[in-house]
PDB file of C-alpha atoms in Angstrom:
ATOM      1  CA  VAL A   1     -14.870  33.777  56.560  1.00 74.00           C
ATOM      2  CA  GLN A   2     -15.803  31.241  59.217  1.00 75.00           C
ATOM      3  CA  LYS A   3     -19.003  33.154  60.077  1.00 81.00           C
ATOM      4  CA  LYS A   4     -20.158  33.366  56.448  1.00 88.00           C
ATOM      5  CA  THR A   5     -19.043  30.077  54.944  1.00 89.00           C
ATOM      6  CA  LYS A   6     -21.453  27.127  54.369  1.00 91.00           C
ATOM      7  CA  LEU A   7     -18.870  24.828  52.847  1.00 90.00           C
ATOM      8  CA  GLN A   8     -18.513  21.431  54.478  1.00 87.00           C
ATOM      9  CA  THR A   9     -15.056  19.709  54.287  1.00 85.00           C
ATOM     10  CA  ASP A  10     -15.158  16.939  56.928  1.00 81.00           C
ATOM     11  CA  PRO A  11     -13.844  13.860  54.991  1.00 76.00           C
ATOM     12  CA  THR A  12     -15.251  11.455  57.578  1.00 76.00           C
ATOM     13  CA  VAL A  13     -18.871  12.490  57.408  1.00 79.00           C
ATOM     14  CA  SER A  14     -21.345  10.058  55.951  1.00 81.00           C
ATOM     15  CA  GLY A  15     -23.433  10.998  52.918  1.00 84.00           C
ATOM     16  CA  LYS A  16     -21.005  13.682  51.784  1.00 86.00           C
ATOM     17  CA  GLU A  17     -21.433  12.649  48.112  1.00 85.00           C
ATOM     18  CA  ASN A  18     -25.079  13.694  48.307  1.00 89.00           C
ATOM     19  CA  ASP A  19     -24.562  16.905  50.284  1.00 90.00           C
ATOM     20  CA  ILE A  20     -24.412  19.836  47.855  1.00 91.00           C
ATOM     21  CA  THR A  21     -22.590  21.933  50.538  1.00 92.00           C
ATOM     22  CA  HIS A  22     -19.790  19.430  50.812  1.00 91.00           C
ATOM     23  CA  ILE A  23     -16.479  19.727  48.990  1.00 86.00           C
ATOM     24  CA  GLU A  24     -16.754  16.105  47.875  1.00 86.00           C
ATOM     25  CA  TYR A  25     -20.260  16.338  46.536  1.00 88.00           C
ATOM     26  CA  VAL A  26     -20.790  14.194  43.414  1.00 87.00           C
ATOM     27  CA  ILE A  27     -22.929  15.899  40.762  1.00 87.00           C
ATOM     28  CA  PRO A  28     -25.583  13.511  39.449  1.00 86.00           C
ATOM     29  CA  MET A  29     -25.139  12.376  35.833  1.00 81.00           C
ATOM     30  CA  ASN A  30     -26.963  14.519  33.308  1.00 83.00           C
ATOM     31  CA  ASP A  31     -28.470  16.857  36.005  1.00 87.00           C
ATOM     32  CA  GLU A  32     -27.697  20.344  34.712  1.00 89.00           C
ATOM     33  CA  GLY A  33     -29.819  21.860  37.489  1.00 91.00           C
ATOM     34  CA  LYS A  34     -27.639  20.324  40.234  1.00 90.00           C
ATOM     35  CA  ARG A  35     -24.491  21.154  38.249  1.00 90.00           C
ATOM     36  CA  MET A  36     -25.548  24.794  38.027  1.00 92.00           C
ATOM     37  CA  GLU A  37     -26.527  24.966  41.673  1.00 94.00           C
ATOM     38  CA  TYR A  38     -23.283  23.444  42.824  1.00 92.00           C
ATOM     39  CA  THR A  39     -21.233  25.679  40.469  1.00 92.00           C
ATOM     40  CA  GLN A  40     -22.855  28.739  41.912  1.00 93.00           C
ATOM     41  CA  PHE A  41     -22.349  27.529  45.444  1.00 93.00           C
ATOM     42  CA  LEU A  42     -18.579  26.920  44.862  1.00 93.00           C
ATOM     43  CA  ALA A  43     -18.259  30.282  43.110  1.00 92.00           C
ATOM     44  CA  GLN A  44     -19.798  32.006  46.145  1.00 92.00           C
ATOM     45  CA  GLU A  45     -17.347  30.199  48.494  1.00 91.00           C
ATOM     46  CA  CYS A  46     -14.433  31.068  46.211  1.00 91.00           C
ATOM     47  CA  ARG A  47     -15.372  34.782  46.156  1.00 90.00           C
ATOM     48  CA  LEU A  48     -15.708  34.735  49.942  1.00 90.00           C
ATOM     49  CA  ARG A  49     -12.041  33.675  50.115  1.00 87.00           C
ATOM     50  CA  LYS A  50     -10.967  35.869  47.185  1.00 86.00           C
ATOM     51  CA  ILE A  51     -10.077  32.793  45.131  1.00 85.00           C
ATOM     52  CA  PRO A  52      -9.965  33.549  41.351  1.00 83.00           C
ATOM     53  CA  LEU A  53     -12.642  31.724  39.439  1.00 84.00           C
ATOM     54  CA  ILE A  54     -10.169  30.232  36.943  1.00 79.00           C
ATOM     55  CA  GLY A  55     -10.337  26.770  35.322  1.00 78.00           C
ATOM     56  CA  ARG A  56     -13.043  24.143  35.947  1.00 80.00           C
ATOM     57  CA  ILE A  57     -15.091  23.076  38.966  1.00 83.00           C
ATOM     58  CA  ASP A  58     -12.401  20.571  40.072  1.00 81.00           C
ATOM     59  CA  ASP A  59      -9.877  23.394  40.012  1.00 82.00           C
ATOM     60  CA  TRP A  60     -12.129  25.494  42.281  1.00 86.00           C
ATOM     61  CA  ARG A  61     -12.561  22.560  44.603  1.00 84.00           C
ATOM     62  CA  SER A  62      -8.771  21.948  44.883  1.00 82.00           C
ATOM     63  CA  ALA A  63      -8.235  25.613  45.656  1.00 83.00           C
ATOM     64  CA  LEU A  64     -11.020  25.648  48.272  1.00 86.00           C
ATOM     65  CA  LEU A  65      -9.682  22.471  49.855  1.00 83.00           C
ATOM     66  CA  ALA A  66      -6.205  23.959  50.178  1.00 80.00           C
ATOM     67  CA  CYS A  67      -7.689  27.206  51.600  1.00 83.00           C
ATOM     68  CA  THR A  68     -10.011  25.439  54.158  1.00 83.00           C
ATOM     69  CA  THR A  69      -7.124  23.252  55.267  1.00 79.00           C
ATOM     70  CA  MET A  70      -5.084  26.351  56.009  1.00 78.00           C
ATOM     71  CA  GLU A  71      -8.071  27.797  57.828  1.00 79.00           C
ATOM     72  CA  ARG A  72      -8.174  24.812  60.142  1.00 77.00           C
ATOM     73  CA  TYR A  73      -4.395  25.092  60.845  1.00 75.00           C
ATOM     74  CA  LEU A  74      -4.828  28.804  61.679  1.00 75.00           C
ATOM     75  CA  MET A  75      -7.723  28.067  63.965  1.00 77.00           C
ATOM     76  CA  GLN A  76      -5.607  25.344  65.782  1.00 73.00           C
ATOM     77  CA  LEU A  77      -2.725  27.829  66.058  1.00 73.00           C
ATOM     78  CA  GLN A  78      -5.118  30.346  67.606  1.00 75.00           C
ATOM     79  CA  LYS A  79      -6.226  27.715  70.132  1.00 73.00           C
ATOM     80  CA  VAL A  80      -2.612  26.962  71.038  1.00 70.00           C
ATOM     81  CA  ARG A  81      -1.976  30.677  71.530  1.00 71.00           C
ATOM     82  CA  VAL A  82      -4.978  30.974  73.864  1.00 72.00           C
ATOM     83  CA  TRP A  83      -3.860  27.893  75.797  1.00 67.00           C
ATOM     84  CA  TYR A  84      -0.358  29.358  76.152  1.00 65.00           C
ATOM     85  CA  GLU A  85      -1.717  32.669  77.387  1.00 70.00           C
ATOM     86  CA  LYS A  86      -3.836  30.862  79.957  1.00 66.00           C
ATOM     87  CA  GLY A  87      -0.760  28.890  81.114  1.00 64.00           C
ATOM     88  CA  ARG A  88      -1.989  25.573  79.834  1.00 56.00           C
ATOM     89  CA  THR A  89       0.853  23.050  79.516  1.00 58.00           C
ATOM     90  CA  GLU A  90      -0.981  20.061  78.083  1.00 60.00           C
ATOM     91  CA  VAL A  91      -2.692  19.896  74.691  1.00 57.00           C
ATOM     92  CA  PRO A  92      -5.790  17.636  74.539  1.00 60.00           C
ATOM     93  CA  LEU A  93      -5.007  14.554  72.452  1.00 54.00           C
ATOM     94  CA  VAL A  94      -8.288  14.738  70.637  1.00 54.00           C
ATOM     95  CA  GLU A  95      -7.421  18.200  69.270  1.00 58.00           C
ATOM     96  CA  VAL A  96      -4.124  16.867  67.930  1.00 57.00           C
ATOM     97  CA  VAL A  97      -5.871  13.854  66.266  1.00 57.00           C
ATOM     98  CA  GLU A  98      -8.454  16.168  64.668  1.00 58.00           C
ATOM     99  CA  LEU A  99      -5.633  18.220  63.187  1.00 57.00           C
ATOM    100  CA  LEU A 100      -3.835  15.247  61.869  1.00 57.00           C
ATOM    101  CA  ILE A 101      -6.767  13.467  60.108  1.00 59.00           C
ATOM    102  CA  PRO A 102      -6.835  15.864  57.145  1.00 60.00           C
ATOM    103  CA  CYS A 103      -3.043  15.470  56.781  1.00 60.00           C
ATOM    104  CA  ILE A 104      -3.287  11.691  56.646  1.00 59.00           C
ATOM    105  CA  LEU A 105      -6.054  11.846  53.997  1.00 61.00           C
ATOM    106  CA  HIS A 106      -4.078  14.417  51.974  1.00 67.00           C
ATOM    107  CA  LEU A 107      -1.061  12.141  52.043  1.00 69.00           C
ATOM    108  CA  GLU A 108      -3.166   9.192  50.764  1.00 73.00           C
ATOM    109  CA  ASN A 109      -4.413  11.438  47.946  1.00 74.00           C
ATOM    110  CA  ARG A 110      -0.899  12.620  46.866  1.00 78.00           C
ATOM    111  CA  VAL A 111       0.499   9.033  46.912  1.00 80.00           C
ATOM    112  CA  GLY A 112      -2.419   7.808  44.809  1.00 83.00           C
ATOM    113  CA  GLU A 113      -1.963  10.598  42.334  1.00 86.00           C
ATOM    114  CA  LYS A 114       1.813   9.970  42.130  1.00 85.00           C
ATOM    115  CA  ILE A 115       1.356   6.241  41.442  1.00 87.00           C
ATOM    116  CA  ILE A 116      -1.258   6.877  38.648  1.00 90.00           C
ATOM    117  CA  ASN A 117       0.905   9.668  37.100  1.00 89.00           C
ATOM    118  CA  MET A 118       4.057   7.588  37.015  1.00 88.00           C
ATOM    119  CA  ILE A 119       2.334   4.633  35.322  1.00 90.00           C
ATOM    120  CA  LEU A 120       0.506   6.782  32.754  1.00 91.00           C
ATOM    121  CA  ARG A 121       3.415   9.026  31.863  1.00 89.00           C
ATOM    122  CA  THR A 122       5.953   6.231  31.638  1.00 89.00           C
ATOM    123  CA  ARG A 123       3.738   4.050  29.426  1.00 91.00           C
ATOM    124  CA  PHE A 124       2.754   7.061  27.316  1.00 92.00           C
ATOM    125  CA  ASP A 125       6.356   7.789  26.569  1.00 89.00           C
ATOM    126  CA  LEU A 126       6.934   4.144  25.537  1.00 89.00           C
ATOM    127  CA  TYR A 127       3.729   3.867  23.487  1.00 90.00           C
ATOM    128  CA  GLU A 128       4.672   3.137  19.857  1.00 87.00           C
ATOM    129  CA  GLY A 129       1.335   4.063  18.220  1.00 88.00           C
ATOM    130  CA  PRO A 130      -0.370   7.414  17.829  1.00 91.00           C
ATOM    131  CA  LYS A 131      -0.240   9.224  21.125  1.00 92.00           C
ATOM    132  CA  MET A 132      -3.839  10.301  20.885  1.00 93.00           C
ATOM    133  CA  GLN A 133      -4.880   6.693  20.606  1.00 94.00           C
ATOM    134  CA  PHE A 134      -3.279   6.055  23.995  1.00 94.00           C
ATOM    135  CA  ILE A 135      -5.101   8.953  25.512  1.00 94.00           C
ATOM    136  CA  GLN A 136      -8.423   7.944  24.079  1.00 94.00           C
ATOM    137  CA  GLN A 137      -8.185   4.286  25.230  1.00 94.00           C
ATOM    138  CA  LEU A 138      -7.109   5.363  28.766  1.00 95.00           C
ATOM    139  CA  THR A 139      -9.896   7.896  28.874  1.00 94.00           C
ATOM    140  CA  LYS A 140     -12.424   5.239  27.947  1.00 95.00           C
ATOM    141  CA  THR A 141     -11.013   2.930  30.643  1.00 94.00           C
ATOM    142  CA  PHE A 142     -11.380   5.681  33.311  1.00 94.00           C
ATOM    143  CA  GLN A 143     -14.903   6.426  32.133  1.00 94.00           C
ATOM    144  CA  THR A 144     -16.254   2.891  31.906  1.00 94.00           C
ATOM    145  CA  LYS A 145     -14.131   0.731  34.312  1.00 93.00           C
ATOM    146  CA  VAL A 146     -12.656   2.988  36.884  1.00 93.00           C
ATOM    147  CA  LEU A 147     -15.083   5.903  37.639  1.00 91.00           C
ATOM    148  CA  GLY A 148     -18.127   4.657  35.744  1.00 90.00           C
ATOM    149  CA  SER A 149     -19.493   1.744  33.744  1.00 91.00           C
ATOM    150  CA  GLU A 150     -20.447   0.951  30.166  1.00 90.00           C
ATOM    151  CA  GLU A 151     -24.036   1.623  31.027  1.00 91.00           C
ATOM    152  CA  SER A 152     -23.247   4.841  32.946  1.00 90.00           C
ATOM    153  CA  PRO A 153     -19.838   6.209  31.837  1.00 90.00           C
ATOM    154  CA  ALA A 154     -18.181   8.977  33.853  1.00 90.00           C
ATOM    155  CA  GLN A 155     -17.440  12.342  32.229  1.00 88.00           C
ATOM    156  CA  TRP A 156     -13.834  12.371  33.462  1.00 89.00           C
ATOM    157  CA  LYS A 157     -11.173  12.817  30.707  1.00 90.00           C
ATOM    158  CA  LEU A 158      -7.426  12.290  30.667  1.00 91.00           C
ATOM    159  CA  LYS A 159      -6.094  15.817  30.069  1.00 89.00           C
ATOM    160  CA  TYR A 160      -3.181  16.616  27.870  1.00 90.00           C
ATOM    161  CA  THR A 161      -1.261  19.504  26.426  1.00 89.00           C
ATOM    162  CA  GLN A 162      -0.155  19.860  22.805  1.00 85.00           C
ATOM    163  CA  GLU A 163       2.979  21.957  22.337  1.00 81.00           C
ATOM    164  CA  LYS A 164       3.657  24.280  19.436  1.00 80.00           C
ATOM    165  CA  ASP A 165       5.795  21.550  17.779  1.00 82.00           C
ATOM    166  CA  SER A 166       2.721  19.189  18.003  1.00 83.00           C
ATOM    167  CA  THR A 167       4.322  17.175  20.840  1.00 87.00           C
ATOM    168  CA  ILE A 168       1.677  15.849  23.168  1.00 90.00           C
ATOM    169  CA  LYS A 169       2.159  15.517  26.929  1.00 89.00           C
ATOM    170  CA  ILE A 170      -0.170  14.083  29.499  1.00 89.00           C
ATOM    171  CA  ASP A 171      -1.090  16.633  32.201  1.00 89.00           C
ATOM    172  CA  LYS A 172      -0.494  15.793  35.793  1.00 86.00           C
ATOM    173  CA  ILE A 173      -3.530  14.178  37.377  1.00 86.00           C
ATOM    174  CA  GLN A 174      -4.913  16.013  40.438  1.00 83.00           C
ATOM    175  CA  VAL A 175      -8.119  14.696  41.827  1.00 84.00           C
ATOM    176  CA  ARG A 176     -10.174  14.583  45.050  1.00 80.00           C
ATOM    177  CA  ASN A 177      -9.498  11.921  47.673  1.00 78.00           C
ATOM    178  CA  GLN A 178     -12.509   9.870  46.693  1.00 82.00           C
ATOM    179  CA  VAL A 179     -11.527   9.775  43.015  1.00 86.00           C
ATOM    180  CA  ALA A 180      -7.937   8.987  43.758  1.00 85.00           C
ATOM    181  CA  ARG A 181      -9.073   6.039  45.912  1.00 86.00           C
ATOM    182  CA  SER A 182     -11.357   4.750  43.105  1.00 89.00           C
ATOM    183  CA  MET A 183      -8.414   4.841  40.717  1.00 91.00           C
ATOM    184  CA  ILE A 184      -6.087   2.891  42.994  1.00 89.00           C
ATOM    185  CA  ASP A 185      -8.852   0.393  43.678  1.00 89.00           C
ATOM    186  CA  SER A 186      -9.185  -0.149  39.928  1.00 91.00           C
ATOM    187  CA  ILE A 187      -5.421  -0.206  39.235  1.00 90.00           C
ATOM    188  CA  ASP A 188      -5.734  -3.534  37.395  1.00 91.00           C
ATOM    189  CA  ALA A 189      -7.874  -1.954  34.702  1.00 93.00           C
ATOM    190  CA  ILE A 190      -5.601   1.052  34.372  1.00 93.00           C
ATOM    191  CA  VAL A 191      -2.480  -1.066  34.089  1.00 92.00           C
ATOM    192  CA  GLU A 192      -4.111  -3.400  31.561  1.00 92.00           C
ATOM    193  CA  ALA A 193      -5.177  -0.422  29.355  1.00 92.00           C
ATOM    194  CA  ALA A 194      -1.724   1.194  29.593  1.00 92.00           C
ATOM    195  CA  ILE A 195       0.441  -1.925  28.987  1.00 91.00           C
ATOM    196  CA  PRO A 196      -0.003  -4.119  25.879  1.00 88.00           C
ATOM    197  CA  LYS A 197      -1.352  -7.665  26.249  1.00 86.00           C
ATOM    198  CA  THR A 198       2.013  -8.927  24.932  1.00 88.00           C
ATOM    199  CA  GLU A 199       3.661  -7.726  28.088  1.00 88.00           C
ATOM    200  CA  ARG A 200       1.634  -9.729  30.617  1.00 86.00           C
ATOM    201  CA  GLU A 201       4.567 -10.249  32.948  1.00 87.00           C
ATOM    202  CA  LEU A 202       5.203  -6.478  33.149  1.00 87.00           C
ATOM    203  CA  ARG A 203       1.467  -5.932  33.831  1.00 87.00           C
ATOM    204  CA  ALA A 204       1.587  -8.322  36.745  1.00 87.00           C
ATOM    205  CA  LYS A 205       4.654  -6.620  38.164  1.00 85.00           C
ATOM    206  CA  HIS A 206       3.026  -3.172  38.027  1.00 84.00           C
ATOM    207  CA  ILE A 207      -0.132  -4.449  39.780  1.00 82.00           C
ATOM    208  CA  LEU A 208       1.968  -6.288  42.452  1.00 83.00           C
ATOM    209  CA  ALA A 209       4.089  -3.181  43.033  1.00 79.00           C
ATOM    210  CA  VAL A 210       1.094  -0.961  43.551  1.00 79.00           C
ATOM    211  CA  SER A 211      -0.537  -3.460  45.907  1.00 76.00           C
ATOM    212  CA  LYS A 212       2.417  -3.051  48.263  1.00 66.00           C
ATOM    213  CA  TYR A 213       1.485   0.624  48.781  1.00 62.00           C
ATOM    214  CA  CYS A 214      -2.294   0.176  49.125  1.00 57.00           C
TER     215      CYS A 214
END
């Protein structure tokens, strides 16, 4: 896999959003050519690792990210085995730091997702109007205030599941590190869209609480 893969996953490299071989590449708006090219590239990388091509592009990226993280761990374990066989007793600090960087970024991502999920699901359950109205207004907020703008809205949508009894539930949000960071940076807009204007004090408490974690 390591000899054949062209996928880049280094979260610290500059220009990753414009590199079509990077896991965090951002597909240009309304560019079907780039979307097709990136889709084919990810499909090739998934097939290389025997990852089923199920779901959407973001699902493939999540699977690839988990897989490449495990690949790095296995490579590090191989290095440790070689060091042990050679009688090496000290592990270079830089090797340990390189191993920990993805873990730190992954933790940031999971914490951001957890915060967003808790706010949305709690307020969704308490919403007194039509549930689809809540989903639509939050989707618009994400598209025009969090991940895009009024002039150039993002295509991201708040996913949900409708049960057989017509009950609607918001799906768990799982996004890339860059997207999670954008959501947390725009937490004010998310909270204001999720909590009615009549509950200004509650809005302020939510925003203050999140600021303690970021």
